[in-house]
PDB file of C-alpha atoms in Angstrom:
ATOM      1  CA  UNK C 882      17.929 -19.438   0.254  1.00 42.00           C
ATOM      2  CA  UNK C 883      14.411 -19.107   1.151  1.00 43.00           C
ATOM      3  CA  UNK C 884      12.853 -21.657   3.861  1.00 49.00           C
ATOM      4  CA  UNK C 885       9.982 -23.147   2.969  1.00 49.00           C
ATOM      5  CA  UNK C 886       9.912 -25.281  -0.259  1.00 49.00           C
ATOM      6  CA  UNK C 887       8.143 -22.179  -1.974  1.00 47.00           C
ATOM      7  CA  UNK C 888       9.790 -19.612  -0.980  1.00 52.00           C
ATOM      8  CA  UNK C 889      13.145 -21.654  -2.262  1.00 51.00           C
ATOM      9  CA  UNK C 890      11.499 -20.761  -5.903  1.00 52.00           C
ATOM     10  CA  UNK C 891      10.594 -17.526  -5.468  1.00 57.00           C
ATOM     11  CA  UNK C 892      14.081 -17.019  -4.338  1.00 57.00           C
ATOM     12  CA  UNK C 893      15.620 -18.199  -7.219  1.00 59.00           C
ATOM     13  CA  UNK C 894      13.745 -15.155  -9.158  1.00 63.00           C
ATOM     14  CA  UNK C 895      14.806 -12.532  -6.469  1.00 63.00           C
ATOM     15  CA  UNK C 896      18.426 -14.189  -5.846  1.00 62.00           C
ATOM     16  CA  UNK C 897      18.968 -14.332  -9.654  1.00 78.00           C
ATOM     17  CA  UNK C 898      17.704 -10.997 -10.910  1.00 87.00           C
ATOM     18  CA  UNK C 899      16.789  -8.801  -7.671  1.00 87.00           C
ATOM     19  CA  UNK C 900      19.569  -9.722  -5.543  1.00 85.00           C
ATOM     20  CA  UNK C 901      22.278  -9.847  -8.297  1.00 85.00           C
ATOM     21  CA  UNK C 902      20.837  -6.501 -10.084  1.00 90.00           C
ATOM     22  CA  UNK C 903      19.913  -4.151  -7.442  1.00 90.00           C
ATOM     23  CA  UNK C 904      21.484  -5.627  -4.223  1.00 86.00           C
ATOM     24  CA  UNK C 905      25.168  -6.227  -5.614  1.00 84.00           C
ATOM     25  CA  UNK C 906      24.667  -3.324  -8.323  1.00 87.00           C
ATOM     26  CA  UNK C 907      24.020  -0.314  -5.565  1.00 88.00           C
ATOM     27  CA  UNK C 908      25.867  -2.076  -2.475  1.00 84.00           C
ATOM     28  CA  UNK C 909      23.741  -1.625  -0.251  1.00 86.00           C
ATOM     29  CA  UNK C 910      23.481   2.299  -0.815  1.00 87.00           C
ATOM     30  CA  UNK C 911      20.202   4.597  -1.862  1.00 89.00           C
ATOM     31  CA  UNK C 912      19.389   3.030  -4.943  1.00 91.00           C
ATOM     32  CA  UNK C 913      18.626  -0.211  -3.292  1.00 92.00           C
ATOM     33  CA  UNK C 914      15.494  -1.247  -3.007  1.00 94.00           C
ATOM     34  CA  UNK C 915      16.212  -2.499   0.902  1.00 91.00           C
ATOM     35  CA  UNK C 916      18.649  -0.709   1.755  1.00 91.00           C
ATOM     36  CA  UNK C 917      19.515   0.347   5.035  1.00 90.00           C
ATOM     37  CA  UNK C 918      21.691   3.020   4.909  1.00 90.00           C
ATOM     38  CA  UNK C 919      20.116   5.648   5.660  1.00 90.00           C
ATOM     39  CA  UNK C 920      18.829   4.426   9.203  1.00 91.00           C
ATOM     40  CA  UNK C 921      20.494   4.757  12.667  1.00 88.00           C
ATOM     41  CA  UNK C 922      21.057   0.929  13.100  1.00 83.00           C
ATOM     42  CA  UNK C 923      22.037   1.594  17.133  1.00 86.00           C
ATOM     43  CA  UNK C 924      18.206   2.864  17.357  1.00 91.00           C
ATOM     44  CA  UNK C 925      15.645  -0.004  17.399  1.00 92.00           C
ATOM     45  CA  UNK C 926      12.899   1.839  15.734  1.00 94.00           C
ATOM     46  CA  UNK C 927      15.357   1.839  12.821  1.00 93.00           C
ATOM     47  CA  UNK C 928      15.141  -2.169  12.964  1.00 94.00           C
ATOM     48  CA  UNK C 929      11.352  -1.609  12.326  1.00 95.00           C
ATOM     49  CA  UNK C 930      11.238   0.782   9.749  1.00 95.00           C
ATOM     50  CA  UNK C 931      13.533  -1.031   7.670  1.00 95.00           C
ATOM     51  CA  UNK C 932      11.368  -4.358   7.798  1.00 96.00           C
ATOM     52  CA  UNK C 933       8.688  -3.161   5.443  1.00 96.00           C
ATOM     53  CA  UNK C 934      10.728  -2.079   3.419  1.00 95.00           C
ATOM     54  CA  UNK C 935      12.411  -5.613   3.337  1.00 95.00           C
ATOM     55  CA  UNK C 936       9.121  -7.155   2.858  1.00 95.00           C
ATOM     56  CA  UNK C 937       8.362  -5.342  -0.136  1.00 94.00           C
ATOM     57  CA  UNK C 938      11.682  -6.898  -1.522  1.00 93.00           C
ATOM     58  CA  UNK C 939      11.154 -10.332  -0.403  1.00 92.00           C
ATOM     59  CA  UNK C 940       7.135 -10.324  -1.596  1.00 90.00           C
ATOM     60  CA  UNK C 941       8.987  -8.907  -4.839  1.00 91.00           C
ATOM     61  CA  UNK C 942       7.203  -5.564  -5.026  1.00 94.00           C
ATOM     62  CA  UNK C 943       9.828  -2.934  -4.894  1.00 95.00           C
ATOM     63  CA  UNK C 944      12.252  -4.885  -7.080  1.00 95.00           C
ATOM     64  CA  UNK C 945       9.351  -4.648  -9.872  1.00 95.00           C
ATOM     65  CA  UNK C 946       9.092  -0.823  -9.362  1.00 96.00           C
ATOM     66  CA  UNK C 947      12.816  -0.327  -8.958  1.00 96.00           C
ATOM     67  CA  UNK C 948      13.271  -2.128 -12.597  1.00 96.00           C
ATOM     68  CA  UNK C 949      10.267  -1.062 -13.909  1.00 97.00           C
ATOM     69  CA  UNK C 950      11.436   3.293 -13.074  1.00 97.00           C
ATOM     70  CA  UNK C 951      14.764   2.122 -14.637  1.00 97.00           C
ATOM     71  CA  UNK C 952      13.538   1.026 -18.001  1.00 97.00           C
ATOM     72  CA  UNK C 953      15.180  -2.148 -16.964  1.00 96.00           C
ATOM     73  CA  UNK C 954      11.760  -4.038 -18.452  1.00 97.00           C
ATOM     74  CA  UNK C 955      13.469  -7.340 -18.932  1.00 94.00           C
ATOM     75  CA  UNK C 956      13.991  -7.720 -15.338  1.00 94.00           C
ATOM     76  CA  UNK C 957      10.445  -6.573 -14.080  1.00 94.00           C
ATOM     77  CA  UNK C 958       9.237  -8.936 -15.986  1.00 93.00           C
ATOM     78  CA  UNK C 959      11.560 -11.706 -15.077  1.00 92.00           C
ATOM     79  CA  UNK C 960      10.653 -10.808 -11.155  1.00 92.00           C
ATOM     80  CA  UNK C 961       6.997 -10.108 -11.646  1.00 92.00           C
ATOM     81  CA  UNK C 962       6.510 -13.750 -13.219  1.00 90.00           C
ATOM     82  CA  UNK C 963       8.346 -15.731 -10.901  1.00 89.00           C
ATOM     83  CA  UNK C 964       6.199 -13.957  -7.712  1.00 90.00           C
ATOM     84  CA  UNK C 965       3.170 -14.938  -9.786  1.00 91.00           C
ATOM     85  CA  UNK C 966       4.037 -18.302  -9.749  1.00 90.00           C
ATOM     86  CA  UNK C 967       4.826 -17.741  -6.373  1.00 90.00           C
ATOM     87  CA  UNK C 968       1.924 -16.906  -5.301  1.00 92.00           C
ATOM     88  CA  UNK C 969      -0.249 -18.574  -7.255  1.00 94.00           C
ATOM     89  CA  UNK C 970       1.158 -21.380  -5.925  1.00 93.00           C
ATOM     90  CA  UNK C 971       0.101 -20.088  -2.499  1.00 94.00           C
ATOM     91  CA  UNK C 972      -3.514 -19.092  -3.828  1.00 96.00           C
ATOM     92  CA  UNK C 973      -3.814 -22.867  -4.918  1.00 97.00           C
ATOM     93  CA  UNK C 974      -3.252 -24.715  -1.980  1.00 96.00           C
ATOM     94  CA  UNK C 975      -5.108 -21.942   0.103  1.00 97.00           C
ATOM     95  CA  UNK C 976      -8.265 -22.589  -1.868  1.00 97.00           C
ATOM     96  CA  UNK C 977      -7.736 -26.487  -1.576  1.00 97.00           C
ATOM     97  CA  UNK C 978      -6.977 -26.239   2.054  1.00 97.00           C
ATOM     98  CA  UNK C 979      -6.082 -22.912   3.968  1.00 97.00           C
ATOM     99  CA  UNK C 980      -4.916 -24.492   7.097  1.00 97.00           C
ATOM    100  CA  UNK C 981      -2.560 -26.455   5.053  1.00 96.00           C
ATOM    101  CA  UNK C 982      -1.850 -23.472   2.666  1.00 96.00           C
ATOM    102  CA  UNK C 983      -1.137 -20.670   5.683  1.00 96.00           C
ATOM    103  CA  UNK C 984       0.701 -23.300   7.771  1.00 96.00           C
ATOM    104  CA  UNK C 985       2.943 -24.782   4.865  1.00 94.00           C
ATOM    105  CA  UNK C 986       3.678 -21.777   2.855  1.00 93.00           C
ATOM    106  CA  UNK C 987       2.299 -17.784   4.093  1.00 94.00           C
ATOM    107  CA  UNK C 988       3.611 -18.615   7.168  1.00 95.00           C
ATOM    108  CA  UNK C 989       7.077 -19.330   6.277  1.00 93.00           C
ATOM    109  CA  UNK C 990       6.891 -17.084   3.873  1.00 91.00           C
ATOM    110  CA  UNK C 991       6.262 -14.476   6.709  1.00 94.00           C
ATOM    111  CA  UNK C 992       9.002 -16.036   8.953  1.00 94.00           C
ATOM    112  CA  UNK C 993      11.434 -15.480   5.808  1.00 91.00           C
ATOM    113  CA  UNK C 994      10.506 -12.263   5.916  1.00 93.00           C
ATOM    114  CA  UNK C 995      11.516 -11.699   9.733  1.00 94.00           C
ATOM    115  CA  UNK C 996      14.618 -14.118   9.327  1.00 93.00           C
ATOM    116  CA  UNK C 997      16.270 -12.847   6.456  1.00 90.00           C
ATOM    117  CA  UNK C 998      15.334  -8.618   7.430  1.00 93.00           C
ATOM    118  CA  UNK C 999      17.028  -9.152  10.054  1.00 93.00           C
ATOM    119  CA  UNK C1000      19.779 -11.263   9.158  1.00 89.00           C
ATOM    120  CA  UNK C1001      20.191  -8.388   5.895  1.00 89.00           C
ATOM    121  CA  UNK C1002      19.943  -5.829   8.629  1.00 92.00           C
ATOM    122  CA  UNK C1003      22.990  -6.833  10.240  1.00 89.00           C
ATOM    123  CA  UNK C1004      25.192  -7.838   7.416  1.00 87.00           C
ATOM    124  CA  UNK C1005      24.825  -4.119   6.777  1.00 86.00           C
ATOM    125  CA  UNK C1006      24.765  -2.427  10.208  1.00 84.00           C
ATOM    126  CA  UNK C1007      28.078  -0.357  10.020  1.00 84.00           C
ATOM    127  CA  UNK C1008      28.798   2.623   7.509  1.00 83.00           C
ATOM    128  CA  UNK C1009      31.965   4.975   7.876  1.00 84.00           C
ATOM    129  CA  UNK C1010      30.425   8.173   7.566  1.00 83.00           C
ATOM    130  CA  UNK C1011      33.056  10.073   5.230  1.00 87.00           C
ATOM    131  CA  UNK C1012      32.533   7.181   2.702  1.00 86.00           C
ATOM    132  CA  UNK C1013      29.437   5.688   3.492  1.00 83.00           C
ATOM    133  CA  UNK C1014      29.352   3.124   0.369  1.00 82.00           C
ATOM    134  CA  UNK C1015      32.815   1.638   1.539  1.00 81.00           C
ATOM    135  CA  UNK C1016      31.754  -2.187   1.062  1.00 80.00           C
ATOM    136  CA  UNK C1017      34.854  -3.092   3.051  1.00 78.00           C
ATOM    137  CA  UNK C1018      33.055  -1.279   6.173  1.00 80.00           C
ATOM    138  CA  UNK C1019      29.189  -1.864   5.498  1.00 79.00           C
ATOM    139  CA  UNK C1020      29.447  -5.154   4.663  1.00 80.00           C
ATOM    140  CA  UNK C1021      30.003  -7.113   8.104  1.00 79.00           C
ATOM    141  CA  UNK C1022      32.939 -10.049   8.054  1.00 79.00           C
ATOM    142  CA  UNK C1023      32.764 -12.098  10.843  1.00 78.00           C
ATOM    143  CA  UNK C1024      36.008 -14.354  11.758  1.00 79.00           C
ATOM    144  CA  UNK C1025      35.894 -17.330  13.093  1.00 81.00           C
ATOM    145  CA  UNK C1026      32.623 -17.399  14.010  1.00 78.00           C
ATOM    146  CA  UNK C1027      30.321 -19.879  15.526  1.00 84.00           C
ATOM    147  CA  UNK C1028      27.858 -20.574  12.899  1.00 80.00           C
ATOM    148  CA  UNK C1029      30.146 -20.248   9.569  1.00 76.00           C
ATOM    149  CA  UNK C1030      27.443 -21.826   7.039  1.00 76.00           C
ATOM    150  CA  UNK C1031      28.852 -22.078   2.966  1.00 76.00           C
ATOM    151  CA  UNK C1032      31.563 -19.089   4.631  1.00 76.00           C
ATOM    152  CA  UNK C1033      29.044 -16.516   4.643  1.00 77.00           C
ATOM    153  CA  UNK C1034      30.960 -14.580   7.484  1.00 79.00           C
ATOM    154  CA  UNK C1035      32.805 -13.483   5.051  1.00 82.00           C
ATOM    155  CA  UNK C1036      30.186 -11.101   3.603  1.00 81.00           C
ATOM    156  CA  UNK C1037      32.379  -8.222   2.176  1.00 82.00           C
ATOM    157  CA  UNK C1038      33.558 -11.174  -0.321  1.00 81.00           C
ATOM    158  CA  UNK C1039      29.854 -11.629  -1.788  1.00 80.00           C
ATOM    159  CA  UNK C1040      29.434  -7.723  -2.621  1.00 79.00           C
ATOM    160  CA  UNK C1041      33.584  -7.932  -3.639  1.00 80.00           C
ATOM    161  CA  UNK C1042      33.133 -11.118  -6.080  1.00 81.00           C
ATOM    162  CA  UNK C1043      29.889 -12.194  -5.876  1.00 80.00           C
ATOM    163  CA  UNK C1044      30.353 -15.045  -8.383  1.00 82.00           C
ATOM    164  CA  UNK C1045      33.357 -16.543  -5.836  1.00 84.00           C
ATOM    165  CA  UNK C1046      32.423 -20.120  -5.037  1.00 86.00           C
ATOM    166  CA  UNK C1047      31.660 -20.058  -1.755  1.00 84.00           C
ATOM    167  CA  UNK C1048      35.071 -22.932  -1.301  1.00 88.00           C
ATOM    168  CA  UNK C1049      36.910 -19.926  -2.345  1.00 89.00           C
ATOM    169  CA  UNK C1050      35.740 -17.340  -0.227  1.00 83.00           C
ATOM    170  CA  UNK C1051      38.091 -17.449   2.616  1.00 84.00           C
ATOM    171  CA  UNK C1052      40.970 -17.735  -0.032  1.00 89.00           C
ATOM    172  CA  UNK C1053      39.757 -14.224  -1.345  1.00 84.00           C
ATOM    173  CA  UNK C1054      39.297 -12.628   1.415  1.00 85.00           C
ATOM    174  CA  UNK C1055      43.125 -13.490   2.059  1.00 86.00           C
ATOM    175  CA  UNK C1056      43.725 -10.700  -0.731  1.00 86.00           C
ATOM    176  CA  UNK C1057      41.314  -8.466   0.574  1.00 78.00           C
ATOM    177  CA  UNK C1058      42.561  -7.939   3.813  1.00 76.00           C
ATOM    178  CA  UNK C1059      44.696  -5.184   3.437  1.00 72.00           C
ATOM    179  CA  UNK C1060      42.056  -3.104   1.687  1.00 68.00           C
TER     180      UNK C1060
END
């Protein structure tokens, strides 16, 4: 999910652990690690105090705590090796060449960072106040919309059944819809 080549393999360690773990375990509500419940989304300062706290999920720091308060050692570990890689990866071609190094991997890596905050920011913008950790209300379904990539408009379905093929997803939903 990530867009630069390394960023796609660091993403497989957040998608597969963090993501899956914290993300889809909590819902979106305090106990994850970039949440954004807990901000007035129709305030734009809220946009910008939630994007540090974003980057420290995408660089893979506060998945490492989260796991790592839990007892959930397995997992810090899992996360903490992959972002090694990561950015060792990045170290390597930095010392080799740092134009090449900043322009083919930090700064996509940064531009993930802005991309995917925001595009988490909105897929969690709305919360019903007497039952804040409805999924069916903070997680944002869009139909028929413009830009319908793998059906991911249909976000309440990847915090419903996360392990739905994304084929399926609009056949799910179907049963959802009176919920």
């Amino acid at each position: 999910r990530g867009g630069s080549p390394s960023s796609t393999a660091s993403s497989r360690t957040r998608t597969n652990t963090a993501h899956n773990k914290i993300h889809h375990k909590f819902d979106n509500g305090p106990a994850d690690v970039h949440t954004n419940i807990d901000l007035d989304r129709s305030k734009t300062w809220s946009f910008f105090v939630y994007m540090p706290r974003f980057f420290a999920y995408w660089t893979g720091i506060s998945p490492v705590i989260h796991f790592l308060s839990r007892g959930e050692y397995r997992f810090a570990r899992r996360v903490a090796e992959g972002m090694l890689v990561y950015y060792a990866v990045i170290g390597a071609a930095c010392y080799w060449d740092f134009l090449f190094g900043f322009a083919y991997l930090i700064a996509p890596h940064l531009e993930d960072v802005v991309f995917f905050g925001g595009v988490s920011y909105m897929w969690h913008c709305y919360v019903e106040p007497s039952d804040p950790l409805n999924q069916y209300i903070n997680s944002v379904t869009i139909l028929d919309g413009h830009d319908n990539i793998w059906n991911e408009d249909y976000h309440v379905v990847h915090h419903d059944s996360p392990a739905t093929q994304w084929t399926e997803v609009v056949k799910h939903y179907d049963t959802l819809k009176d919920e």
